[in-house]
Coordinates of C-alpha atoms in Angstrom, one line a residue:
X26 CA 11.0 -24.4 -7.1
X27 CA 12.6 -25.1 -10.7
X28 CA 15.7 -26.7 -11.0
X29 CA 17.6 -23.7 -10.9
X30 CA 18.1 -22.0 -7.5
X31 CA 16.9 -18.5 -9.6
X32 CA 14.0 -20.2 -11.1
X33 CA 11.1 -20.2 -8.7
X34 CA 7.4 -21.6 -9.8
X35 CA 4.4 -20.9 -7.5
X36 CA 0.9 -21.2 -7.5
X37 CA 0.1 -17.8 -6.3
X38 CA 2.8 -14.9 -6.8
X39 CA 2.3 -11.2 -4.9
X40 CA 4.6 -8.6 -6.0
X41 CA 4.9 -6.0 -3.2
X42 CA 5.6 -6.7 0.6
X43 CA 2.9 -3.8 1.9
X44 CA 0.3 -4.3 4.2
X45 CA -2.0 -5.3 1.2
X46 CA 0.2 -7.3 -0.5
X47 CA 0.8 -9.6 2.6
X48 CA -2.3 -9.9 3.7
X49 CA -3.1 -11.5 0.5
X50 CA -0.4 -13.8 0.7
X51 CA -1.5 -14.9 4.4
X52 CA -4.6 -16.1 2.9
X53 CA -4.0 -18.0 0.3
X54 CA -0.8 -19.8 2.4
X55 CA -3.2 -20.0 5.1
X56 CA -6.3 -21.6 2.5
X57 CA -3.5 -24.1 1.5
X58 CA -1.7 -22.7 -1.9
X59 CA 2.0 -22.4 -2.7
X60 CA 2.8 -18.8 -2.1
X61 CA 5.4 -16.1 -2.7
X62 CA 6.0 -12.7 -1.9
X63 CA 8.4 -10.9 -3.8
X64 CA 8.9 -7.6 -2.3
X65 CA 11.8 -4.8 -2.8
X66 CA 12.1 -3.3 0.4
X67 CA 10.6 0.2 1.4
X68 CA 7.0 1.6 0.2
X69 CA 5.1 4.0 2.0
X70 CA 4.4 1.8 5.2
X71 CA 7.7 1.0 6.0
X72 CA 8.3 5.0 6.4
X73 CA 5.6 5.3 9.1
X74 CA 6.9 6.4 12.3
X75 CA 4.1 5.2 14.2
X76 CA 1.0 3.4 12.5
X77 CA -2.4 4.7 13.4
X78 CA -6.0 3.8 13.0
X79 CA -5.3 0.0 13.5
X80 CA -7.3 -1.7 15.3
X81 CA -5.1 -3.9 18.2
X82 CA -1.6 -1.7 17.0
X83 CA -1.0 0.7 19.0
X84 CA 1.2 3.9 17.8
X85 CA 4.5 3.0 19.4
X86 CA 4.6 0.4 16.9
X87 CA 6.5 1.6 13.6
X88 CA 5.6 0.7 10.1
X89 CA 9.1 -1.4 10.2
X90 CA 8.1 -3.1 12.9
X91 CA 4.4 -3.8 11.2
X92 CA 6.0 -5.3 8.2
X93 CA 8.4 -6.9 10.1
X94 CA 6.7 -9.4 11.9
X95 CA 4.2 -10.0 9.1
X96 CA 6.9 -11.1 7.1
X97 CA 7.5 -13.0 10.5
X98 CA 4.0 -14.5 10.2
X99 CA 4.4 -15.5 6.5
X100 CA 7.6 -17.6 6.9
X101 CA 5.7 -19.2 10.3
X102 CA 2.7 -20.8 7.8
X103 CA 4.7 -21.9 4.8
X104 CA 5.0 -18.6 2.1
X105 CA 8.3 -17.5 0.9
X106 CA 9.4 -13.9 1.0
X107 CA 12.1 -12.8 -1.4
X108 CA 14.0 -9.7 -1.4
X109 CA 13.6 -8.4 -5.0
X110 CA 12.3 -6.1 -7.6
X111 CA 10.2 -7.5 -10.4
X112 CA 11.1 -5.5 -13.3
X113 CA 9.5 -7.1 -16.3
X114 CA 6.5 -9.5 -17.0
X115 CA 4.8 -11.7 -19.3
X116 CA 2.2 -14.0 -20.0
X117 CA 1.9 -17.1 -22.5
X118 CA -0.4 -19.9 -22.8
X119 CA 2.6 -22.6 -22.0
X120 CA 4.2 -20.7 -18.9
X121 CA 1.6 -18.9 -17.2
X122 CA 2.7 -15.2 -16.1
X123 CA 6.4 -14.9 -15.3
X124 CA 7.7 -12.1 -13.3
X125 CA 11.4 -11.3 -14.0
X126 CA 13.6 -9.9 -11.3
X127 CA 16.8 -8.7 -10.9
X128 CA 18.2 -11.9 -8.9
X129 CA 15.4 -14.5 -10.1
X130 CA 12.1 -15.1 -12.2
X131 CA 9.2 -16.5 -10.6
X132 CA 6.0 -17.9 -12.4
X133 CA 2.4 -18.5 -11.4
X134 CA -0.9 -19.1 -11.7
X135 CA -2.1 -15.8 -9.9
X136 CA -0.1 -13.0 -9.7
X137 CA -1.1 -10.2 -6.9
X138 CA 0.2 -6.6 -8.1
X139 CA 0.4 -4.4 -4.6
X140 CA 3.0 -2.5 -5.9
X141 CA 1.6 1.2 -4.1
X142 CA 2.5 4.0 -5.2
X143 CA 4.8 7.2 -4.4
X144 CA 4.2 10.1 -3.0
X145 CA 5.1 13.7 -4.8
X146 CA 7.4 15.5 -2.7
X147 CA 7.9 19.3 -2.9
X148 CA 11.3 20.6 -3.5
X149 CA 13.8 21.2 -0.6
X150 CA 14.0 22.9 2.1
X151 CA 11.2 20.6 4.1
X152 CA 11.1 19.1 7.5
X153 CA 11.5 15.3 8.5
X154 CA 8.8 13.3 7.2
X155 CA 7.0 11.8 9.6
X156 CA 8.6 14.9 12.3
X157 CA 6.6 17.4 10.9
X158 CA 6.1 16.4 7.2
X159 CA 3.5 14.0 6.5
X160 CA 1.0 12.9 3.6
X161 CA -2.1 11.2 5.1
X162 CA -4.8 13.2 6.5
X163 CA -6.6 10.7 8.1
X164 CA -3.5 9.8 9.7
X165 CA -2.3 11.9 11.2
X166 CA -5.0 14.9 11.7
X167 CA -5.3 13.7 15.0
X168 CA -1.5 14.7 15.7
X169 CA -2.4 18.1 15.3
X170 CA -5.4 18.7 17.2
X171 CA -5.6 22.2 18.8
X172 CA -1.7 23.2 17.1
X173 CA -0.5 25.5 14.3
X174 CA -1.1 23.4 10.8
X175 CA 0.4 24.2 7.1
X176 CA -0.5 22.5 4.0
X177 CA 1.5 22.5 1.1
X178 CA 0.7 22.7 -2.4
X179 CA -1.2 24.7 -5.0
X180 CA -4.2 22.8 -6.7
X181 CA -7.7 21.8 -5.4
X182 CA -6.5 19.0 -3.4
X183 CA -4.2 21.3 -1.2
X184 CA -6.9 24.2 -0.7
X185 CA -9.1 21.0 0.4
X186 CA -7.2 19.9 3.2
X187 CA -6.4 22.9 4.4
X188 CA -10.2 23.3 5.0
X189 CA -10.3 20.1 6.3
X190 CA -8.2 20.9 9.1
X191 CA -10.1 23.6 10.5
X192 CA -12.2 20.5 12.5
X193 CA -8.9 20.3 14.1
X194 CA -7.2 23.5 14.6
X195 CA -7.7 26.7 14.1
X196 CA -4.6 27.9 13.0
X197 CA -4.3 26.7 9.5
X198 CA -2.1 27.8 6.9
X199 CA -1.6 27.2 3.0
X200 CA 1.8 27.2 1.8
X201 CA 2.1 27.5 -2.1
X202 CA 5.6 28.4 -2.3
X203 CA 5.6 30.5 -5.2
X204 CA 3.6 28.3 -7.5
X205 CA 0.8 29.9 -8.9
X206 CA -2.5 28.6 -7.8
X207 CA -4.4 26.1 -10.0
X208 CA -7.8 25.7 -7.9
X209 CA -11.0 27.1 -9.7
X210 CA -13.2 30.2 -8.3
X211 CA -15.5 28.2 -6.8
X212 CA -12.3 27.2 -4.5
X213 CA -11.0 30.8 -4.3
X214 CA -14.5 31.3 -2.7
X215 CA -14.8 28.6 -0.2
X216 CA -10.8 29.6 0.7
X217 CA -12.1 33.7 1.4
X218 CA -14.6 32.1 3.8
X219 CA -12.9 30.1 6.0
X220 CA -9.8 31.3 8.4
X221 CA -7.7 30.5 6.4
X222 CA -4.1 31.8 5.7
X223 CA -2.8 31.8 1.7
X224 CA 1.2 32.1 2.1
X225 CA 2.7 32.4 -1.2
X226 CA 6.5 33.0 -0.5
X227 CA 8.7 29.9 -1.0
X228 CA 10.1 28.7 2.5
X229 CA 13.5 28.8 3.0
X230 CA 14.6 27.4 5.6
X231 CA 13.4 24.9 8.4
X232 CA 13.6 25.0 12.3
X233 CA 13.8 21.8 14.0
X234 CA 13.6 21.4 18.0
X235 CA 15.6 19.1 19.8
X236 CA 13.4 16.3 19.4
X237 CA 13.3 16.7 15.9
X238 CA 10.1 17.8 15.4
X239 CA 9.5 20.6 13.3
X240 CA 9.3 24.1 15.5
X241 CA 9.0 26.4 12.7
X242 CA 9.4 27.5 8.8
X243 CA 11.6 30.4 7.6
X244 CA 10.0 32.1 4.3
X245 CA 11.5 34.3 1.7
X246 CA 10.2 37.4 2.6
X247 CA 12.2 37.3 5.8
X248 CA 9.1 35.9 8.2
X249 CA 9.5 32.8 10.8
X250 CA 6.0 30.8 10.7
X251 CA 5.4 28.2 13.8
X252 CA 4.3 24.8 13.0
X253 CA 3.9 21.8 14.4
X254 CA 3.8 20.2 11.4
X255 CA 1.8 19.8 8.2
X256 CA 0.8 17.8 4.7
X257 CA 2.6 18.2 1.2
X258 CA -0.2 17.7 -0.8
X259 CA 1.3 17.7 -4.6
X260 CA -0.1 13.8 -6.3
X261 CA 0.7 10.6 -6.1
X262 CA 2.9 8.7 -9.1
X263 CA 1.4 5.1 -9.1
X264 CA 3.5 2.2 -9.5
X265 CA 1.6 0.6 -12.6
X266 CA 4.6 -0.5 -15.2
X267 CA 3.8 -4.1 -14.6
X268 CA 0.1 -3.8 -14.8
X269 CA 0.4 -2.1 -17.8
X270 CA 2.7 -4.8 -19.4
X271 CA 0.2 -7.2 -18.7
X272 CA -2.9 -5.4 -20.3
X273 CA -4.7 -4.4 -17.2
X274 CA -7.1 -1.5 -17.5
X275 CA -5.2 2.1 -16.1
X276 CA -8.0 4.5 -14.4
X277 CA -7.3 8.8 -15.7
X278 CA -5.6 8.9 -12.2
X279 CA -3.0 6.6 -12.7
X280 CA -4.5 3.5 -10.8
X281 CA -5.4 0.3 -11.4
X282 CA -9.1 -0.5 -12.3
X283 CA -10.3 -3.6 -10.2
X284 CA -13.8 -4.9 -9.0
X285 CA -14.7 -5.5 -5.4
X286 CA -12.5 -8.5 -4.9
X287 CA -9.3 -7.0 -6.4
X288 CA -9.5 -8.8 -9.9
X289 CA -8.3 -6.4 -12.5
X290 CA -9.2 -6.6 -16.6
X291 CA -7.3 -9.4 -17.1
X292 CA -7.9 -12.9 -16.3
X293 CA -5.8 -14.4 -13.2
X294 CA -4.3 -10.9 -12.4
X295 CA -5.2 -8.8 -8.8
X296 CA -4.3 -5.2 -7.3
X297 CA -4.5 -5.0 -3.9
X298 CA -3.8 -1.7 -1.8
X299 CA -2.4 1.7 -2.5
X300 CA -2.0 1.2 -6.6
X301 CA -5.9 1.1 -6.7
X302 CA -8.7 3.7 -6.5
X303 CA -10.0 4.4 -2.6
X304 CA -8.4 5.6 0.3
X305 CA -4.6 4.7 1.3
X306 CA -5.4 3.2 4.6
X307 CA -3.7 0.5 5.9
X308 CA -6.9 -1.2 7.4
X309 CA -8.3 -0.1 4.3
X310 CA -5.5 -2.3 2.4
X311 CA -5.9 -5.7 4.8
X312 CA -9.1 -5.5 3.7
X313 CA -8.2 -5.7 -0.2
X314 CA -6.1 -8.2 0.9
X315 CA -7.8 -10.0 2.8
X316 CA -10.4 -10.5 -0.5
X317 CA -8.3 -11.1 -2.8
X318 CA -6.6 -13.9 -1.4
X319 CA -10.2 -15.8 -0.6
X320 CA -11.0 -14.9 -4.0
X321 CA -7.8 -16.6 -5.3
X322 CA -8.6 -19.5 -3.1
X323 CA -11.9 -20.0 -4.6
X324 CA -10.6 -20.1 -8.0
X325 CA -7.6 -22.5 -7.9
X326 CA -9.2 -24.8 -4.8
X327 CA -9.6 -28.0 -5.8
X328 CA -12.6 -29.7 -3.8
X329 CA -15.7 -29.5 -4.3
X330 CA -14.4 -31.1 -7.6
X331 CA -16.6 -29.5 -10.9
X332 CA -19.4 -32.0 -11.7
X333 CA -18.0 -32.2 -15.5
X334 CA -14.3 -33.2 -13.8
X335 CA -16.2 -35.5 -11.6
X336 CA -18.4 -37.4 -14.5
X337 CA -15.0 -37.3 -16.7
X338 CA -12.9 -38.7 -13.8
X339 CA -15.2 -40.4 -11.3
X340 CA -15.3 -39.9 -7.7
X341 CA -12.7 -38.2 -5.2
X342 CA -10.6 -40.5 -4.0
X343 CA -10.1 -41.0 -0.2
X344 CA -6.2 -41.1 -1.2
X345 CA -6.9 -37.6 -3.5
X346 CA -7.8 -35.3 -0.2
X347 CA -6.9 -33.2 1.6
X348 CA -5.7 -30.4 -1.5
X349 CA -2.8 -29.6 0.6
X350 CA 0.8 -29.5 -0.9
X351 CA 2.4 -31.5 1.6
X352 CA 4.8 -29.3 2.2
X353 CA 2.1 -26.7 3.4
X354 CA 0.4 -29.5 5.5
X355 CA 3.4 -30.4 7.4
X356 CA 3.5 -26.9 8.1
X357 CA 0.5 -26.4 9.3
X358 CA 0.1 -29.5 11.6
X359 CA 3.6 -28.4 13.4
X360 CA 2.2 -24.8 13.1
X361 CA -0.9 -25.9 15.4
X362 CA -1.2 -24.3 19.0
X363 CA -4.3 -26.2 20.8
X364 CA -3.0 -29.8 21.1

């Protein structure tokens, strides 16, 4: 840290506190470099009401609960986790990138963008998300195995899951809500031939049970439609601003462009997670992660020492090892479990 308490310089900065974005932090702590996340609180994991499809996890755990005790796991090995939103960037040969927050800056050599994205939400009325209103399919179609299904929206992504879900149920509705329809013929076809039922009235009203679950939708036209629940499926809008400011490549879709170990177009910048082409699992994202932060390590590690450094400067020194800050291998030694 800089000598002002709102001045912070790290090695390695991530900006987002998702599943992603802490995963790569917990490497490259864990591989021995100065880390910070720098995270603003929410995101689309921290709204899970149970997490599925994680190995180890089981669903009574929440996404809060998930985040929670990786942040937990962070602090334990040495990275720092501030509670802020990065608004602004730069980069200059002198300073390295600087991230500019609304209660700090923070430089570094590496910055990690896993800033996600959001999703579209149709307009009002709409059940509880998560209690009958959800996003992922390969979430949560195993919640609705064997129960009455609706799927909102009105473009080729919409009529898509709604065939999907006919491996699940076999009462599956499409809900456009008045919008008219934007899929092509080839769509309209595939929709004809599967049992599948096109509602086009907007909803107008929504029945929850005691549990608060969802129990049913009221439509315009006067008609009660059960449900156990169902997917809004209207876009995402990807959190790319910074990545942008920094001159990283933007895909058509609004993500940004990386290769397989998260590096984007610009030198000494990643994009882990849900702001980057694939699908928005949460394994899916501790894997990003997980590469990133080795690939990070590989770059700023300093043993095995380049042969030019080592024919300019001569041999390691004994007194020159290990790399560790010593903060980070204080934290570390106390941190070990098997002595």
């Amino acid at each position: 840290m800089s000598e002002s308490t709102n001045d912070y310089d790290h090695e390695v900065v991530v900006v987002g506190g998702g599943p992603a974005g802490m995963t790569a932090a917990l490497y490259s702590t864990r591989l021995g470099h100065d880390t910070a996340v720098v995270d603003r609180g929410g995101g689309r994991a921290a709204m899970m009401q149970e997490v599925h499809n994680l190995l180890g996890v089981t669903e009574e755990t929440s996404g809060g609960e998930f985040l929670g005790t990786g942040r937990k796991q962070l602090e334990a090995y040495g990275c720092d986790v501030h509670r802020d939103m990065v608004t602004t960037c730069s980069r200059d040969d002198a300073d390295g990138i600087r991230l500019s927050g609304n209660d700090a800056t923070y430089a570094a050599d590496r910055v990690v963008l896993a800033t996600g994205f959001n999703d579209i939400r149709p307009d009002p009325p709409l059940p509880r998300t998560g209690r009958g209103l959800h996003y992922c399919l390969h979430c949560d179609a195993h919640m609705f195995v064997d129960q009455s299904v609706y799927v909102m929206g009105y473009g080729e992504s919409a009529a898509h899951v709604a065939a999907l879900m006919l491996n699940f149920t076999d009462e599956v509705d499409l809900l456009t809500r008045g919008d008219d329809p934007e899929w092509g013929d080839e769509t309209a076809a595939m929709l004809e031939g599967h049992p599948i039922d096109v509602v086009h009235d907007d909803v107008t009203g929504v029945r929850n049970g005691e549990d608060g679950w969802l129990k049913a939708l009221e439509f315009e036209d006067g008609t009660v439609r059960e449900y156990k629940g169902g997917f809004a499926m209207y876009g995402a809008d990807y959190n790319n601003g910074l990545a942008r400011e920094l001159g990283c490549d933007i895909n058509d879709d609004g993500t940004i462009e990386v290769d397989d170990h998260g590096r984007t177009s610009v030198e000494d910048i990643y994009a882990v997670g849900d702001c980057t082409p694939g699908h928005n699992q949460v394994p899916v994202a501790l894997g990003q992660g997980a590469k990133a932060g080795i690939d990070i390590h590989f770059q700023l590690r300093d043993f095995p020492r380049d042969p030019d450094l080592l024919e300019e400067e001569g041999p390691v020194r004994a007194e020159a090892v290990p790399g560790i800050p010593d903060e980070l291998l204080e934290q570390a030694v106390d941190f070990h479990t098997y002595e």
